[in-house]
Coordinates of C-alpha atoms and ligand atoms in Angstrom, one line a residue:
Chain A
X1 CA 0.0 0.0 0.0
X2 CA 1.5 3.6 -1.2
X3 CA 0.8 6.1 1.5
X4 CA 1.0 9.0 -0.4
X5 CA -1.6 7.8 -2.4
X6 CA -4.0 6.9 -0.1
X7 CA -3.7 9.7 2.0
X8 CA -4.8 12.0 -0.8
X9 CA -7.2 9.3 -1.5
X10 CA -8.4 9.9 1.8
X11 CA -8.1 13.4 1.9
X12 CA -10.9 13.5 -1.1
X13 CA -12.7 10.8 0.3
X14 CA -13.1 13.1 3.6
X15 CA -13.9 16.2 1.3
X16 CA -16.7 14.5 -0.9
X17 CA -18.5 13.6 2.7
X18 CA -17.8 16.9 4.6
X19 CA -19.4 18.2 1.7
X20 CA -21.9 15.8 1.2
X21 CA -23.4 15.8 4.7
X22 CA -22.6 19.4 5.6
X23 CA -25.2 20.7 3.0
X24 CA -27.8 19.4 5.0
X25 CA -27.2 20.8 8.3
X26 CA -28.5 24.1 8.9
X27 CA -27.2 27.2 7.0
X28 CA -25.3 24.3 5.1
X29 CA -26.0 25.4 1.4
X30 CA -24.9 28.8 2.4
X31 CA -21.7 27.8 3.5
X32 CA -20.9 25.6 0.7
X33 CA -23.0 27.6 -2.0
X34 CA -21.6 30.6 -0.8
X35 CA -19.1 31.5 1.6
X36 CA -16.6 28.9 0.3
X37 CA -17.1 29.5 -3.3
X38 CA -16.0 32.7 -2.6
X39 CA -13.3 32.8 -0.4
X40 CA -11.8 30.3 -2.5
X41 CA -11.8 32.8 -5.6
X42 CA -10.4 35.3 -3.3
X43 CA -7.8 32.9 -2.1
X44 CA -7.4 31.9 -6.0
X45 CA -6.8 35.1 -7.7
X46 CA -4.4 36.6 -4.9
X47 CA -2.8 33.7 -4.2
X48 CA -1.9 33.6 -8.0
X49 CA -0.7 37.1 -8.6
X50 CA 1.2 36.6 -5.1
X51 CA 2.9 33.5 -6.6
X52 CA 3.7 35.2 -9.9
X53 CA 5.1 38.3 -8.5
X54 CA 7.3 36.7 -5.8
X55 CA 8.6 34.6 -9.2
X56 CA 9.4 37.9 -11.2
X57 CA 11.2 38.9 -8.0
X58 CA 13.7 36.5 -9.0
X59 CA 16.3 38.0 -11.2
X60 CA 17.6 35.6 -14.3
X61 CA 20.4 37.6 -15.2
X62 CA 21.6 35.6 -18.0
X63 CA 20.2 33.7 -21.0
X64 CA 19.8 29.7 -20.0
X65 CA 17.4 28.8 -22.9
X66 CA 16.9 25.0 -23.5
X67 CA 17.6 25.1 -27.1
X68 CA 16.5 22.2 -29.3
X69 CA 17.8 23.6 -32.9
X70 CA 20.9 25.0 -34.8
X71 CA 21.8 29.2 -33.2
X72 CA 21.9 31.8 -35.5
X73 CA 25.5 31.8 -36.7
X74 CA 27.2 32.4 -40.1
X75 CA 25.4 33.5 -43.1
X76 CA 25.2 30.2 -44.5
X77 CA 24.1 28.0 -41.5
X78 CA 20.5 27.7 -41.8
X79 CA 18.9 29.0 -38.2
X80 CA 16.5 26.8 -36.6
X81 CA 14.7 30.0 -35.7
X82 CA 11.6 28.5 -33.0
X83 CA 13.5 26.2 -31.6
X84 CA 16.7 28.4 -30.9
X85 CA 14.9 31.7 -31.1
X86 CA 17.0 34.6 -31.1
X87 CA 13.8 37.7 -31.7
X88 CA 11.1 37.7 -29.4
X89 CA 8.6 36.9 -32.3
X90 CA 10.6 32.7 -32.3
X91 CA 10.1 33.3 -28.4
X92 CA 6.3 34.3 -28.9
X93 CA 6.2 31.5 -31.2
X94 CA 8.0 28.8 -29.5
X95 CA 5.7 29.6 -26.1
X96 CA 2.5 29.4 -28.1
X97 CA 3.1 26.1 -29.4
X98 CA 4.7 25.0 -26.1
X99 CA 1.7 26.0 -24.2
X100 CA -0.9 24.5 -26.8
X101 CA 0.7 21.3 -27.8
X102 CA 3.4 20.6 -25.1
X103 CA 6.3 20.4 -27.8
X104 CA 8.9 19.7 -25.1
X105 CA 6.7 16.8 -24.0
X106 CA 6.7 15.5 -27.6
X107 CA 10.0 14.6 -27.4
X108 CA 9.6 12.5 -24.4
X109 CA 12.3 9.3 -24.9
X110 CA 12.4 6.1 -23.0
X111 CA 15.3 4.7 -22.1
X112 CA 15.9 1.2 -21.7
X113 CA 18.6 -1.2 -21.5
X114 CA 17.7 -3.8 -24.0
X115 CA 19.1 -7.6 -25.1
X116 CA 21.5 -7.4 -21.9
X117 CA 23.6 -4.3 -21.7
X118 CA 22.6 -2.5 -24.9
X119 CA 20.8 1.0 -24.1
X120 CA 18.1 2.0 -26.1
X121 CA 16.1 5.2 -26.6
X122 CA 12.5 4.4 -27.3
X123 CA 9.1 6.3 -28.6
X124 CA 7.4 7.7 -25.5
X125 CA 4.0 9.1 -26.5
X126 CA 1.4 8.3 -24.8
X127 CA 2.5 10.8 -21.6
X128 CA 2.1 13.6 -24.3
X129 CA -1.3 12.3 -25.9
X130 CA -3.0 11.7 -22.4
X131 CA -1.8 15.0 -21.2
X132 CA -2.6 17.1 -23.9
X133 CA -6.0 15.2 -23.8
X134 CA -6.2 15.9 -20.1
X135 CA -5.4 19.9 -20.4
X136 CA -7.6 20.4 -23.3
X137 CA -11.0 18.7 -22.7
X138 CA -10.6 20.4 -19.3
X139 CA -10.6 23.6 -20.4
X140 CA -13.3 22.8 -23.2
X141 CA -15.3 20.9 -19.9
X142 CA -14.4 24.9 -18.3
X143 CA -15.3 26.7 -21.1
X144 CA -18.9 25.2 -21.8
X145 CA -19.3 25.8 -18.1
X146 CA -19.7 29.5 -19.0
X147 CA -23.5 28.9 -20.0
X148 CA -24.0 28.8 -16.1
X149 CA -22.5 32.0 -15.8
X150 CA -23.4 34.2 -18.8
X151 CA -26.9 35.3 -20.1
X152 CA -27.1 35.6 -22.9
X153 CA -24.6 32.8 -23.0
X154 CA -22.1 33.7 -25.7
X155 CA -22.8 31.9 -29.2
X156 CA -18.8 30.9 -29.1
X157 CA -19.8 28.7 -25.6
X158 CA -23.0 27.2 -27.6
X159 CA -20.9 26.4 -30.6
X160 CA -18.4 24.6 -28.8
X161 CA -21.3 22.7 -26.8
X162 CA -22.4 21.7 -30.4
X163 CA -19.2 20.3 -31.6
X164 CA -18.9 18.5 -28.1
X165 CA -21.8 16.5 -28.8
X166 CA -21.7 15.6 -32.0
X167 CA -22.1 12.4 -32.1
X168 CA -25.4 13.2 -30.9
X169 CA -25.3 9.8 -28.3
X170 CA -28.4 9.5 -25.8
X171 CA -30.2 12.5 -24.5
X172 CA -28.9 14.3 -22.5
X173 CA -26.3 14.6 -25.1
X174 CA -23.0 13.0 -24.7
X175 CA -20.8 15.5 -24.4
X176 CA -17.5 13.6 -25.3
X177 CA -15.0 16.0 -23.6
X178 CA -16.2 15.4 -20.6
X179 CA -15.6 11.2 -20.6
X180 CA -12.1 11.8 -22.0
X181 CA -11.2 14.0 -19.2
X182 CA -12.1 11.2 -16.7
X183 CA -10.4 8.7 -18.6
X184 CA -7.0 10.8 -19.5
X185 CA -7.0 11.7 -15.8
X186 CA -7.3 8.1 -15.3
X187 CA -4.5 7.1 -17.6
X188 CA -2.3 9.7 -15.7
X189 CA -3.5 8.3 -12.4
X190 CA -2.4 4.4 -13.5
X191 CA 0.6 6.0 -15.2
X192 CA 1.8 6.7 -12.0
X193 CA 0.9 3.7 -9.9
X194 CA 1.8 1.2 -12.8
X195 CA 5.5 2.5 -14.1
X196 CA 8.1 1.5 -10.8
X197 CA 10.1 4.7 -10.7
X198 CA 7.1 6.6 -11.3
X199 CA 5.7 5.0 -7.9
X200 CA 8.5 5.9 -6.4
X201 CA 8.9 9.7 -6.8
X202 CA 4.8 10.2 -6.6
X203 CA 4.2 12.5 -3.5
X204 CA 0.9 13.2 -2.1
X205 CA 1.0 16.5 -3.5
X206 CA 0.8 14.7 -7.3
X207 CA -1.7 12.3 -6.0
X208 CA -4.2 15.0 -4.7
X209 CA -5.0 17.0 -7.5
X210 CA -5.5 14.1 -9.6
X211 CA -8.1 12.9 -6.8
X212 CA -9.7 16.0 -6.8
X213 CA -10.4 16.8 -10.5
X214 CA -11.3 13.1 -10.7
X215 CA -13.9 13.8 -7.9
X216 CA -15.0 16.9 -10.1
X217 CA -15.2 15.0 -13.1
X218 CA -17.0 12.1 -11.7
X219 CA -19.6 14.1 -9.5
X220 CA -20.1 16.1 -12.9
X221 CA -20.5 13.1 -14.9
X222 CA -23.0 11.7 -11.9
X223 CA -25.3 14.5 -12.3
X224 CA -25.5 15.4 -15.7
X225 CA -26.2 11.5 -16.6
X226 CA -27.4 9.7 -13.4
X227 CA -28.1 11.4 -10.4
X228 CA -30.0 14.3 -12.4
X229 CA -29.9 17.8 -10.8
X230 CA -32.4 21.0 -12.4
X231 CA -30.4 22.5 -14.1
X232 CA -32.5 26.1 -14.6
X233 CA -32.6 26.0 -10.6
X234 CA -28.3 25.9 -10.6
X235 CA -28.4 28.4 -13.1
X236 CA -30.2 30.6 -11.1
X237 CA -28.0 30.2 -8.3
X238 CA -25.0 30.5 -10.2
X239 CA -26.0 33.9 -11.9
X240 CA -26.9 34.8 -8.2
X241 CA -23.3 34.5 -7.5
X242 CA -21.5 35.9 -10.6
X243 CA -24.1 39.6 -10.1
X244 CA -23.4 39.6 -6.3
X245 CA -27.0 39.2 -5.1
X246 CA -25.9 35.9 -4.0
X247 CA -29.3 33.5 -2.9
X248 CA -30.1 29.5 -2.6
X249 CA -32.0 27.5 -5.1
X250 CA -33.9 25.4 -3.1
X251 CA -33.6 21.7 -3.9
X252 CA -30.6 21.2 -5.9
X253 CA -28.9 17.9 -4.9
X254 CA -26.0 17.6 -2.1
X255 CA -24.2 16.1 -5.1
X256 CA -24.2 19.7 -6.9
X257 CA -22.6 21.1 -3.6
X258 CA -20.1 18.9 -4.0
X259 CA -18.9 19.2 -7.2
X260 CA -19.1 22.9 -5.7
X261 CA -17.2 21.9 -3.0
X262 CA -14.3 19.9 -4.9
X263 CA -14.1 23.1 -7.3
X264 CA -13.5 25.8 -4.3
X265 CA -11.3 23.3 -2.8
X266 CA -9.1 23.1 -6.3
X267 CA -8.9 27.0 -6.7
X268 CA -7.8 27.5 -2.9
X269 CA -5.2 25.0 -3.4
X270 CA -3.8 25.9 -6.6
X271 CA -1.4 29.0 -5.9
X272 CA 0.0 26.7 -3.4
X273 CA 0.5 23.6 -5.5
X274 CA 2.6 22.1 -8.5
X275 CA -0.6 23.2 -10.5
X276 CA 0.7 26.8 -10.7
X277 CA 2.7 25.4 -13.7
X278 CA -0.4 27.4 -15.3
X279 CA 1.2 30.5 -14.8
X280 CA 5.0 29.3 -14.0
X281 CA 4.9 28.0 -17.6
X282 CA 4.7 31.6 -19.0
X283 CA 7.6 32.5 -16.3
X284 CA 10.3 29.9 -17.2
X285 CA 13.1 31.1 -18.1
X286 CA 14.3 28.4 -20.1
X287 CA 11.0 28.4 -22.6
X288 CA 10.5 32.2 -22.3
X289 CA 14.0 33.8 -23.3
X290 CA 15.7 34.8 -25.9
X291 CA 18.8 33.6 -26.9
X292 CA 21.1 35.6 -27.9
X293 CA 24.3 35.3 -25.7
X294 CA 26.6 35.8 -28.8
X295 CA 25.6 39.3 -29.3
X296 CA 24.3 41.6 -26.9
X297 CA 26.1 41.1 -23.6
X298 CA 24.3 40.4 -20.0
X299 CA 25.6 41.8 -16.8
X300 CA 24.8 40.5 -13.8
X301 CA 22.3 43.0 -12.2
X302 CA 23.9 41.8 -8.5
X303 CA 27.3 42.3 -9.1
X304 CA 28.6 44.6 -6.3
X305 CA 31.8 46.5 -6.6
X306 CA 35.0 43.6 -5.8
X307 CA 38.3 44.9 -4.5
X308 CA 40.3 44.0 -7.1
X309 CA 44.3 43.5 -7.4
X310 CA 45.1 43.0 -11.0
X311 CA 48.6 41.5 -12.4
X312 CA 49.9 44.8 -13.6
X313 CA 49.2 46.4 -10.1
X314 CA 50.7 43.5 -8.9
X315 CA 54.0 43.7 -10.7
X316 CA 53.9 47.6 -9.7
X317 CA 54.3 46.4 -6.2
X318 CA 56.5 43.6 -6.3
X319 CA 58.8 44.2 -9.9
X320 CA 61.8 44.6 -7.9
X321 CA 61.3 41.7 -5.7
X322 CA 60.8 39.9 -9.3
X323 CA 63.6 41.4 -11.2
X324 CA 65.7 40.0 -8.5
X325 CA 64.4 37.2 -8.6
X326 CA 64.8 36.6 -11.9
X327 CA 61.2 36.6 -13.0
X328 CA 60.0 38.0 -16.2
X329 CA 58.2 40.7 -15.7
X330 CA 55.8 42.8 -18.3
X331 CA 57.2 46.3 -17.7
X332 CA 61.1 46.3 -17.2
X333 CA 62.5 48.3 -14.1
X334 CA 62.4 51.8 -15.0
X335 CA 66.1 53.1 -15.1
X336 CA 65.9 54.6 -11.6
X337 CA 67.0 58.3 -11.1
X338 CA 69.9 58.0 -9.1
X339 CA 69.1 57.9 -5.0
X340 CA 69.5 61.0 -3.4
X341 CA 70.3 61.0 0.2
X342 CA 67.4 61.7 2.0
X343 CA 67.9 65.5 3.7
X344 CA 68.2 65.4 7.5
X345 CA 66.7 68.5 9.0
Chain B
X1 CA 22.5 39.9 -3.0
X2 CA 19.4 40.2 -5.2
X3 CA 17.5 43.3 -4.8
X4 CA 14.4 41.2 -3.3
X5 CA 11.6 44.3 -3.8
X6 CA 12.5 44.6 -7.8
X7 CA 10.0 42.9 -10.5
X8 CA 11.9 42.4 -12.8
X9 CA 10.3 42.7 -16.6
X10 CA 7.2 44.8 -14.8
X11 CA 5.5 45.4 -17.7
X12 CA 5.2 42.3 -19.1
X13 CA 4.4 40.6 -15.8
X14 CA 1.5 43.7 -15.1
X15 CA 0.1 43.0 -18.6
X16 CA 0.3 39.1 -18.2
X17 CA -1.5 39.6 -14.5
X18 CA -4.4 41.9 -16.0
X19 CA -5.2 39.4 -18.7
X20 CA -5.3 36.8 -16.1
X21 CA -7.6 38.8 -13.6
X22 CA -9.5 39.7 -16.2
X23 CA -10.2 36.1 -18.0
X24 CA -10.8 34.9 -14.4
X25 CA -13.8 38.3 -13.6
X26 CA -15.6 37.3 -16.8
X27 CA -18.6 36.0 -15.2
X28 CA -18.7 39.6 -13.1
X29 CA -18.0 42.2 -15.8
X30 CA -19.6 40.2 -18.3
X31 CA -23.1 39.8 -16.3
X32 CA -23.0 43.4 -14.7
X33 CA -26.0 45.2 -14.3
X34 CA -27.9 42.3 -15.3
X35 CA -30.9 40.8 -13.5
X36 CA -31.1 37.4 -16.1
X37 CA -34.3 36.2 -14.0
X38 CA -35.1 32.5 -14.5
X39 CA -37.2 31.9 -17.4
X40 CA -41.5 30.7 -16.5
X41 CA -42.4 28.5 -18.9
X42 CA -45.7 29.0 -19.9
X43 CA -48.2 26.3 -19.1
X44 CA -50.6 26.6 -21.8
X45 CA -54.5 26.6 -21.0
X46 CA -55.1 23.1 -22.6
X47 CA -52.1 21.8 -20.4
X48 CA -53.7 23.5 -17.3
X49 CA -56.9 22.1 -17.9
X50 CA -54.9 18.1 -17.8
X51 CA -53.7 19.5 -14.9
X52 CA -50.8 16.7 -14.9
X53 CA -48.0 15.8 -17.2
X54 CA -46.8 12.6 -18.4
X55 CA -44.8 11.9 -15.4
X56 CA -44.6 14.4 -11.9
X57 CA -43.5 17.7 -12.5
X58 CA -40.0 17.4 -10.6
X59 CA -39.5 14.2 -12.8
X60 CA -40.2 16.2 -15.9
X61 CA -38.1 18.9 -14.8
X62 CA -34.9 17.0 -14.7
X63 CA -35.4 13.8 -16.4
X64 CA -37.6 14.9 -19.7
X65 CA -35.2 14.4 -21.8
X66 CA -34.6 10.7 -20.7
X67 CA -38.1 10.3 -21.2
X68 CA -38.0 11.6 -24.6
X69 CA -35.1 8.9 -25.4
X70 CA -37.0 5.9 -24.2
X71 CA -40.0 6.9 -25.8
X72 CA -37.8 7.4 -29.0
X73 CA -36.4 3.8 -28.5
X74 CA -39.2 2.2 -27.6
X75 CA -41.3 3.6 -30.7
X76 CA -38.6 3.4 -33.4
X77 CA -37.0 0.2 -32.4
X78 CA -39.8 -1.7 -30.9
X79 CA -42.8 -0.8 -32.4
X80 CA -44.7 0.6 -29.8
X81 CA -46.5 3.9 -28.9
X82 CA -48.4 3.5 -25.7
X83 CA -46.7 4.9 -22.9
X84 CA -48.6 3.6 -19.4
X85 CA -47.7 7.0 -16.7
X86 CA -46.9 6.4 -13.5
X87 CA -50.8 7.8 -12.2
X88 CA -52.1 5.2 -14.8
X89 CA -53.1 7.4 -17.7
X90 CA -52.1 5.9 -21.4
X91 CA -50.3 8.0 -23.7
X92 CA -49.3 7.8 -27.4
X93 CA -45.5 8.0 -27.3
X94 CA -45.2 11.1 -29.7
X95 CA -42.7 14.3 -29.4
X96 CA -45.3 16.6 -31.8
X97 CA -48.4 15.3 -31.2
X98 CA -48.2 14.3 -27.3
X99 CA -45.5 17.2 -25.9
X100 CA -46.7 19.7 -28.0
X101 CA -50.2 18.9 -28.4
X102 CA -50.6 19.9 -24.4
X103 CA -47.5 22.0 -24.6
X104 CA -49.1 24.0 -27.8
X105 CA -46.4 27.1 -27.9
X106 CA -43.0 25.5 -28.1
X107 CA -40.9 29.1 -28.0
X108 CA -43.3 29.8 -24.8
X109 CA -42.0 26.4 -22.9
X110 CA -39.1 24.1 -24.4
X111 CA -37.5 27.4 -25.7
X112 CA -37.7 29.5 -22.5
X113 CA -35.7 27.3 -20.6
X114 CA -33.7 25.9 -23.4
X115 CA -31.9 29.6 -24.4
X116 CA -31.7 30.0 -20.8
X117 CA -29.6 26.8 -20.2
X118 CA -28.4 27.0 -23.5
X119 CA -29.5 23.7 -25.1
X120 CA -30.5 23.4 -28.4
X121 CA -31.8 20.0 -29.1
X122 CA -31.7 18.3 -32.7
X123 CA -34.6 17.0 -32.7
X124 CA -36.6 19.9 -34.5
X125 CA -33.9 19.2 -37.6
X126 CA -36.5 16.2 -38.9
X127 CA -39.8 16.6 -36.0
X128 CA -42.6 19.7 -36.6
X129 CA -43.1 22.4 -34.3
X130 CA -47.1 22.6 -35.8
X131 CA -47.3 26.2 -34.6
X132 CA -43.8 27.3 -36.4
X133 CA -45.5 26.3 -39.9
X134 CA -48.1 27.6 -39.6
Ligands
LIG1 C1 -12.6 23.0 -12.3 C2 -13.8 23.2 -12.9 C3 -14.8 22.2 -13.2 C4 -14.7 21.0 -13.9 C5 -13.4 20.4 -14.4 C6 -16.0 20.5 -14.0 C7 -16.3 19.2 -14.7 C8 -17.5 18.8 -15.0 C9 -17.8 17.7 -15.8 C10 -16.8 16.8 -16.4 C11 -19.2 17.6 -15.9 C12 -19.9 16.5 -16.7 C13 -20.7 17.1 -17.9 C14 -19.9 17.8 -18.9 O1 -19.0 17.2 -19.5 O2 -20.2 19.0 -19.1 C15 -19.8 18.7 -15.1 C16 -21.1 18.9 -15.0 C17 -21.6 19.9 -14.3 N1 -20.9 20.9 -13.6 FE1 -18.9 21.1 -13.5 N2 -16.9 21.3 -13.5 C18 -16.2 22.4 -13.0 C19 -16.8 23.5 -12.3 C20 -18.1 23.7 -12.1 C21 -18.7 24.9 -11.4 C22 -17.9 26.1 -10.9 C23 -20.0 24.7 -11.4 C24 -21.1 25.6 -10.9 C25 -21.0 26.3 -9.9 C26 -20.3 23.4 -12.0 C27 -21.6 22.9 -12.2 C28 -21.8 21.7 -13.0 C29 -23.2 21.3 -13.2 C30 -24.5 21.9 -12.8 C31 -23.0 20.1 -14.1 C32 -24.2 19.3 -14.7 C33 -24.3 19.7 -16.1 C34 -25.4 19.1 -16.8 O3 -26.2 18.3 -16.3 O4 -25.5 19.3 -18.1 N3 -19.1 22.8 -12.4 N4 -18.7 19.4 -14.6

């Protein structure tokens, strides 16, 4: 048994029934429908620019890139210009497609010794497939949540609702991003349990958010297909919150409030997690610089004034000592003006 | 030793923060100033008069669309249209001439809550609104 992994099991296990039962005591739905969702945004947004700023606090005085292609160079050596980008428009480029189809990730190796002793590099992809299928059909899953907090709901939100569901399975629709989420998140869950060295440098703090935005998919999933919930009745609380005149729809399930729940618990954790690799991803130096070290020179914005004692100093102190000695010096002993007695007064 | 108050690339990091703050508002500045009440679908006289749907209200609320798909199924694949409620009364399994023959003004009840949870079923791609052709 893992312990890390079940004591975030735990941990969301605890959540879905504080959650659960809370919204039926007394004042519960406030608390859960309210007060939490937004403290959590508070805690969310502050917490972010907090993290970010501290970050830009750090000064990166010199270029330290991770280049993957050929540097601008002589005339005739063809630039890799993205992947060693030496404007700002390769840097704009190279983050854009880092950010939307996790290049770096594409190039994922294995390594493997194989027939005995011989090492091997092999095709890795499916870390990058299930990832980029995790990140994206969670923000589509995001995105069409927007109908519960718009009116008129913007025909972008509806169009993408559309394409979701296609394939036009069952009614309700099937909305297919939401069933790959659950099963990439899965894939990244077993990744991590199945592959030995992945086991062993899981912490809780990977294990937990994987819990939780399994707990939001699957109570999401619950109540859109199963459990039911009135939809028009969440909608009215939800456009409660987002024009401040915040009130309870009576009657929406406990499994609504916790879905709620998971999702306040998710933003008030994420300025203090790994997951702020939303917004340390646009801060990494070695994705967002440019590189161009060969010509235009950085300086150290900490370097503080050293005492220093440079050779030709040195040999203006000690020549004699080193023509004496027999030493070569730079300068040779400048024909000395013959000594005068010093004057006694 | 670091100067630990400087931001270093301000402006870039101010611009990246107030696209972030702003993404994250949208629900507030989007939505200001409006009231966006919950839609009332209209029961229609000849609906008030049956006094009842198909199934109880807070089943029909939620679950309609469930309904819809077993009727669909049972009709089209097994070849039967009489739907037995749950208070005994018999209906013929039919979207136009069942829903919307007590339901008479579509835009005044699906639609209403439809545009307001912003669903916009198929089904009126091949099944007849008879008020809309008229
Ligand atoms: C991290 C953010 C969230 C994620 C990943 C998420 C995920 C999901 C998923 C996967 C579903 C299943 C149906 C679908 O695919 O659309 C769902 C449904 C639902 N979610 Fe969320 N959710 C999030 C935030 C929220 C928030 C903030 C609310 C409202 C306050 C909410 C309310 C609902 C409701 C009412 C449903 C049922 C939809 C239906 O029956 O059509 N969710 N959610």
């Amino acid at each position: 048994m893992n312990i890390s992994y079940m004591y975030s099991l735990v941990a969301v296990i605890v959540l879905f029934l504080v959650a659960y039962v809370g919204v039926m005591l007394p004042g519960g739905e406030v608390f859960f429908g309210i007060i939490i969702p937004y403290l959590a945004l508070v805690i969310f947004i502050l917490g972010f620019i907090n993290r970010i700023i501290d970050w830009a606090r750090s000064p990166v005085p010199f270029r330290i890139p991770t280049t993957c292609g050929q540097e601008k160079s002589l005339p005739w050596i063809k630039p890799n210009s993205i992947d060693n980008p030496t404007t700002i428009g390769g840097v704009i480029i190279r983050m854009f497609l880092e950010i939307v189809f996790f290049r770096s990730l594409f190039r994922n190796t294995k390594m493997a010794l194989k027939e005995g002793d011989k090492l091997s590099y092999e095709w890795e992809k499916w870390l990058w497939l299930f990832s980029l299928a995790f990140h994206w059909t969670f923000f589509v899953v995001l995105f069409r949540h927007l109908r519960f907090f718009s009116e008129p709901v913007p025909a972008l939100v509806e169009l993408v609702a559309k394409l979701d569901g296609f394939l036009q399975i069952g009614l309700p629709e099937l909305r297919i991003s939401g069933v790959v989420l659950l099963a990439a998140l899965i894939f990244l869950f077993l990744r991590r349990i199945y592959i030995p060295q992945m086991r062993y440098i899981s912490l809780a703090s990977d294990y937990f958010p994987l819990f939780l935005i399994i707990g939001i998919a699957f109570t999401g999933i619950l109540m859109r297909y199963f459990t039911k919930v009135d939809i028009v009745g969440v909608k009215e609380f939800t456009m409660s919150l987002a024009t401040f005149k915040p009130h309870i729809t009576e009657g929406i399930g406990s499994i609504f409030y916790v879905h709620l729940f998971f999702v306040s618990v998710l933003l008030a954790y994420f300025p203090f997690s790994k997951l702020m690799h939303l917004g340390g991803i646009f801060m990494s130096p070695t994705r967002n610089m440019v590189n161009n070290n060969r010509f235009k020179r950085h300086i150290n914005p900490w370097n503080y004034p050293v005492k220093v004692h440079t050779y030709e100093a040195y040999e203006d102190e000690f020549r004699e000592k080193m023509v004496e000695a027999g030493l070569r010096v730079d300068k040779p002993l400048a024909a000395k003006p013959p000594e005068e007695p010093e004057e006694k007064e | 030793m670091p100067n630990k108050k400087k931001i270093y690339d301000k402006g870039a990091v101010l611009v990246g923060l107030c696209i972030f703050v702003i993404v994250i508002t949208f629900p507030f500045w989007f939505n200001f100033g409006n009231a966006a009440p919950a839609p009332e679908p209209k029961i229609s006289d000849k609906a008030k008069a049956a006094k009842e749907c198909v199934m109880p209200k807070e089943y029909m609320k939620m679950e309609h669309m469930q309904l819809l798909n077993e009727w669909r199924d049972t009709v089209v694949r097994d070849a039967k249209r009489i739907f037995v409620s749950s208070s005994g009364k018999e209906f013929n399994m039919s979207l136009t001439n069942t829903c919307l023959d007590c339901h008479v003004e579509k835009a005044e009840f699906c639609d209403k809550c439809h545009n307001y949870a912003s669903v916009t079923p198929y089904c009126w791609e091949c099944h007849i609104d008879p008020k809309e052709t008229k």
